[in-house]
Short mmCIF file of C-alpha atoms in Angstrom, two decimals:
data_model
loop_
_atom_site.label_atom_id
_atom_site.label_comp_id
_atom_site.label_asym_id
_atom_site.label_seq_id
_atom_site.Cartn_x
_atom_site.Cartn_y
_atom_site.Cartn_z
CA MET X 1 11.91 19.98 9.29
CA VAL X 2 8.42 19.49 10.71
CA THR X 3 8.33 18.19 14.29
CA PRO X 4 5.53 15.58 14.48
CA PRO X 5 3.61 14.93 17.70
CA ALA X 6 5.45 12.84 20.27
CA LEU X 7 4.15 9.51 21.52
CA PRO X 8 4.84 6.91 24.20
CA GLN X 9 7.55 4.49 23.07
CA SER X 10 5.46 1.51 24.18
CA ASP X 11 2.79 2.02 21.50
CA VAL X 12 2.92 -0.50 18.64
CA ALA X 13 3.56 0.90 15.16
CA ILE X 14 1.19 -0.06 12.32
CA GLY X 15 1.97 -0.30 8.61
CA ILE X 16 -0.79 0.23 6.03
CA PHE X 17 -0.29 -1.04 2.46
CA GLY X 18 -3.31 -0.22 0.32
CA GLY X 19 -4.07 -1.14 -3.27
CA THR X 20 -6.55 -2.71 -5.63
CA PHE X 21 -4.73 -6.10 -5.59
CA ASP X 22 -6.47 -7.14 -8.82
CA PRO X 23 -4.96 -9.69 -8.32
CA VAL X 24 -2.39 -9.68 -5.54
CA HIS X 25 1.03 -10.96 -6.66
CA PHE X 26 4.53 -11.66 -5.38
CA GLY X 27 5.62 -8.06 -6.08
CA HIS X 28 3.11 -6.88 -3.48
CA LEU X 29 4.00 -9.59 -1.01
CA ARG X 30 7.76 -9.22 -1.30
CA ALA X 31 7.51 -5.45 -0.80
CA ALA X 32 5.33 -5.94 2.28
CA VAL X 33 7.75 -8.43 3.83
CA GLU X 34 10.77 -6.21 3.22
CA VAL X 35 9.12 -3.09 4.65
CA ARG X 36 7.92 -5.02 7.69
CA GLU X 37 11.45 -6.24 8.39
CA LYS X 38 13.22 -2.94 7.69
CA LEU X 39 10.84 -0.96 9.89
CA GLY X 40 10.54 -3.67 12.53
CA LEU X 41 6.75 -3.78 12.29
CA ALA X 42 4.77 -6.39 14.18
CA ASP X 43 1.55 -5.16 12.54
CA LEU X 44 1.56 -4.71 8.75
CA ARG X 45 -1.85 -4.64 7.09
CA LEU X 46 -2.63 -5.11 3.42
CA LEU X 47 -5.75 -3.13 2.73
CA PRO X 48 -7.70 -3.74 -0.50
CA ALA X 49 -9.61 -0.76 -1.86
CA GLY X 50 -13.35 -1.31 -2.00
CA ASP X 51 -14.14 1.41 -4.55
CA PRO X 52 -10.82 2.94 -5.67
CA PRO X 53 -11.36 6.58 -6.71
CA HIS X 54 -8.20 6.73 -8.86
CA ARG X 55 -9.09 3.73 -11.02
CA SER X 56 -11.71 3.48 -13.75
CA GLY X 57 -12.73 0.14 -12.28
CA THR X 58 -11.47 -3.25 -11.21
CA VAL X 59 -12.03 -6.59 -12.92
CA ALA X 60 -12.55 -8.72 -9.83
CA THR X 61 -15.10 -7.57 -7.27
CA ALA X 62 -13.99 -6.16 -3.93
CA VAL X 63 -15.05 -9.38 -2.20
CA GLN X 64 -13.06 -11.50 -4.67
CA ARG X 65 -9.95 -9.33 -4.33
CA LEU X 66 -10.25 -9.57 -0.57
CA ALA X 67 -10.54 -13.36 -0.74
CA MET X 68 -7.46 -13.66 -2.96
CA LEU X 69 -5.47 -11.46 -0.62
CA ARG X 70 -6.39 -13.60 2.37
CA LEU X 71 -5.31 -16.72 0.51
CA ALA X 72 -2.03 -15.09 -0.53
CA ILE X 73 -0.88 -14.13 2.96
CA ALA X 74 -1.94 -17.37 4.67
CA SER X 75 1.69 -18.54 4.68
CA CYS X 76 3.27 -15.10 5.31
CA PRO X 77 3.77 -14.58 9.07
CA GLY X 78 3.55 -10.97 10.15
CA LEU X 79 1.13 -9.88 7.43
CA GLN X 80 -2.60 -9.46 7.85
CA VAL X 81 -5.57 -8.17 5.87
CA ASP X 82 -7.66 -5.15 6.82
CA ASP X 83 -11.06 -5.29 5.11
CA ARG X 84 -12.51 -1.95 6.26
CA GLU X 85 -12.59 -0.36 2.80
CA VAL X 86 -14.44 -3.36 1.37
CA ARG X 87 -17.00 -3.11 4.18
CA ARG X 88 -17.36 0.67 3.93
CA ALA X 89 -19.75 2.14 1.36
CA GLY X 90 -18.66 4.86 -1.04
CA PRO X 91 -15.26 5.76 -2.56
CA SER X 92 -12.24 4.35 -0.73
CA PHE X 93 -10.41 7.51 0.27
CA MET X 94 -7.19 6.89 2.20
CA PHE X 95 -7.87 9.96 4.33
CA ASP X 96 -11.03 8.32 5.70
CA THR X 97 -9.22 5.03 6.28
CA LEU X 98 -6.30 6.58 8.13
CA THR X 99 -8.69 8.68 10.22
CA GLU X 100 -10.42 5.48 11.36
CA ILE X 101 -7.17 3.69 12.10
CA ARG X 102 -5.75 6.70 13.93
CA SER X 103 -8.82 6.75 16.20
CA GLU X 104 -8.19 3.09 17.01
CA ALA X 105 -4.41 3.30 17.36
CA GLY X 106 -4.16 6.29 19.65
CA ALA X 107 -0.67 7.80 19.53
CA ALA X 108 1.00 4.81 17.87
CA PRO X 109 3.08 5.53 14.74
CA LEU X 110 1.22 4.82 11.51
CA PHE X 111 3.15 4.14 8.31
CA LEU X 112 1.36 4.58 4.97
CA LEU X 113 3.21 2.49 2.37
CA ILE X 114 2.94 3.64 -1.26
CA GLY X 115 4.96 3.20 -4.42
CA GLN X 116 7.06 5.90 -6.03
CA ASP X 117 4.57 6.54 -8.84
CA ALA X 118 1.78 7.08 -6.32
CA ALA X 119 3.99 9.37 -4.24
CA ASN X 120 4.67 11.53 -7.30
CA MET X 121 0.91 12.04 -7.70
CA LEU X 122 0.01 12.39 -4.04
CA ASP X 123 -1.40 15.88 -4.59
CA THR X 124 -4.24 14.32 -6.61
CA TRP X 125 -5.42 12.37 -3.55
CA HIS X 126 -8.40 13.43 -1.45
CA ARG X 127 -7.27 15.79 1.35
CA TRP X 128 -3.65 14.85 0.69
CA ARG X 129 -2.11 17.51 2.92
CA GLU X 130 -3.92 16.09 5.95
CA LEU X 131 -2.48 12.62 5.40
CA PHE X 132 0.74 13.83 7.03
CA ASP X 133 -1.21 14.61 10.20
CA LEU X 134 -2.35 10.99 10.35
CA ALA X 135 0.66 8.91 9.27
CA HIS X 136 4.25 8.81 8.15
CA LEU X 137 4.66 8.29 4.41
CA VAL X 138 6.94 5.39 3.45
CA VAL X 139 7.74 5.43 -0.27
CA MET X 140 8.68 2.00 -1.60
CA ARG X 141 11.06 2.68 -4.45
CA ARG X 142 13.30 0.97 -6.93
CA PRO X 143 17.02 1.80 -6.63
CA ASP X 144 16.81 3.98 -9.77
CA ALA X 145 13.52 5.72 -8.89
CA HIS X 146 13.25 9.38 -7.87
CA PHE X 147 10.67 11.84 -6.63
CA GLN X 148 9.28 13.55 -9.71
CA CYS X 149 6.87 16.08 -8.32
CA ALA X 150 6.77 19.85 -8.21
CA GLY X 151 5.18 22.79 -6.50
CA GLU X 152 3.56 22.43 -3.10
CA LEU X 153 3.87 18.63 -3.04
CA ARG X 154 7.62 18.76 -3.61
CA ARG X 155 8.08 21.40 -0.92
CA GLU X 156 5.98 19.38 1.52
CA ILE X 157 7.94 16.19 0.89
CA GLU X 158 11.34 17.88 1.07
CA ARG X 159 10.67 19.51 4.43
CA ARG X 160 9.42 16.23 5.91
CA ARG X 161 12.04 13.83 4.54
CA VAL X 162 14.14 11.69 6.86
CA ASP X 163 16.92 9.31 5.88
CA GLU X 164 16.76 6.64 8.58
CA PRO X 165 13.85 4.36 9.53
CA GLY X 166 14.61 4.94 13.20
CA ARG X 167 13.67 8.61 12.79
CA LEU X 168 10.03 7.54 12.34
CA GLN X 169 9.63 5.63 15.57
CA GLY X 170 9.61 8.58 17.94
CA ALA X 171 6.54 10.28 16.48
CA ALA X 172 3.02 9.34 15.45
CA ALA X 173 3.02 10.89 11.98
CA GLY X 174 4.43 13.60 9.75
CA SER X 175 7.65 12.35 8.13
CA VAL X 176 8.52 10.95 4.70
CA LEU X 177 10.97 8.08 4.23
CA ALA X 178 12.12 6.63 0.91
CA LEU X 179 12.83 2.94 1.36
CA GLU X 180 14.50 0.88 -1.34
CA ILE X 181 12.94 -2.52 -1.91
CA THR X 182 13.46 -5.42 -4.27
CA GLN X 183 11.45 -4.51 -7.35
CA LEU X 184 10.03 -7.60 -9.02
CA ASP X 185 8.95 -6.98 -12.62
CA ILE X 186 5.40 -8.21 -12.00
CA SER X 187 2.13 -6.37 -12.44
CA ALA X 188 -1.53 -7.22 -12.01
CA THR X 189 -2.03 -6.12 -15.63
CA LEU X 190 0.50 -8.74 -16.78
CA ILE X 191 -1.21 -11.49 -14.78
CA ARG X 192 -4.67 -10.59 -16.04
CA GLY X 193 -3.30 -10.63 -19.58
CA LEU X 194 -1.85 -14.10 -19.13
CA PHE X 195 -5.18 -15.45 -17.92
CA ALA X 196 -6.98 -13.79 -20.82
CA GLN X 197 -4.56 -15.48 -23.25
CA GLY X 198 -4.85 -18.87 -21.57
CA ARG X 199 -1.20 -18.75 -20.50
CA SER X 200 0.35 -19.75 -17.19
CA PRO X 201 0.85 -17.18 -14.39
CA CYS X 202 2.88 -19.63 -12.29
CA TYR X 203 5.58 -18.05 -10.07
CA LEU X 204 4.01 -14.60 -10.43
CA THR X 205 1.31 -15.06 -7.79
CA PRO X 206 0.70 -17.74 -5.14
CA ASP X 207 -0.78 -21.06 -6.28
CA SER X 208 -3.75 -20.54 -3.98
CA VAL X 209 -4.58 -17.33 -5.84
CA ILE X 210 -4.24 -19.05 -9.21
CA GLU X 211 -6.62 -21.78 -8.07
CA TYR X 212 -9.13 -19.20 -6.87
CA ILE X 213 -8.97 -17.33 -10.20
CA HIS X 214 -9.57 -20.53 -12.14
CA ALA X 215 -12.40 -21.59 -9.85
CA HIS X 216 -14.17 -18.25 -10.25
CA ARG X 217 -13.25 -17.84 -13.94
CA LEU X 218 -11.69 -14.44 -13.38
CA TYR X 219 -9.69 -12.51 -15.99
CA SER X 220 -10.64 -14.98 -18.70
CA ASN X 221 -12.18 -14.33 -22.07
CA GLY X 222 -14.50 -17.27 -21.53
#
């Protein structure tokens, strides 16, 4: 087991939940709320990627995705939006983002929230090994999901794994926690498809987001 750097207990922990959010939906929001409560976070930030390096492209612009995210969390106490990747030029590498946040947060614990599929491909991320020096990794997983990785990534995850959320609070970074969350069968792809077909996306994403999409004619075939 790796022993991460110690920190003062008074420092406030920060959760970082990145994604394209094209568009944001209740699956994202429900996961964020559950992780915030289970980890006892006063500061959980949803962070839209400006130029996501692992995607061929987004449909909505970075500014539009940011606007929809702000609308979506307006009635969700405890959640906030971090727009640094939208403001920053160039590819949105999580290593760069966490480096910035670490410089601002001092020795406070940082929690990087990712889904199980992303965790299984972490070794494709830019400077992935160094992410553990900057933050804890919190893997949001369905009850039936498992780590499906091999080689160096699997060894790195296994030696850093902890079983209890409380084990993360005494260090700034370096551990991996799998956290089961309610998995809603919603995807941004599904929502975009509904708009393209002229069908209703009600109860999949907040009404304020639906209104924004209609007003800006996003995801439509015309």
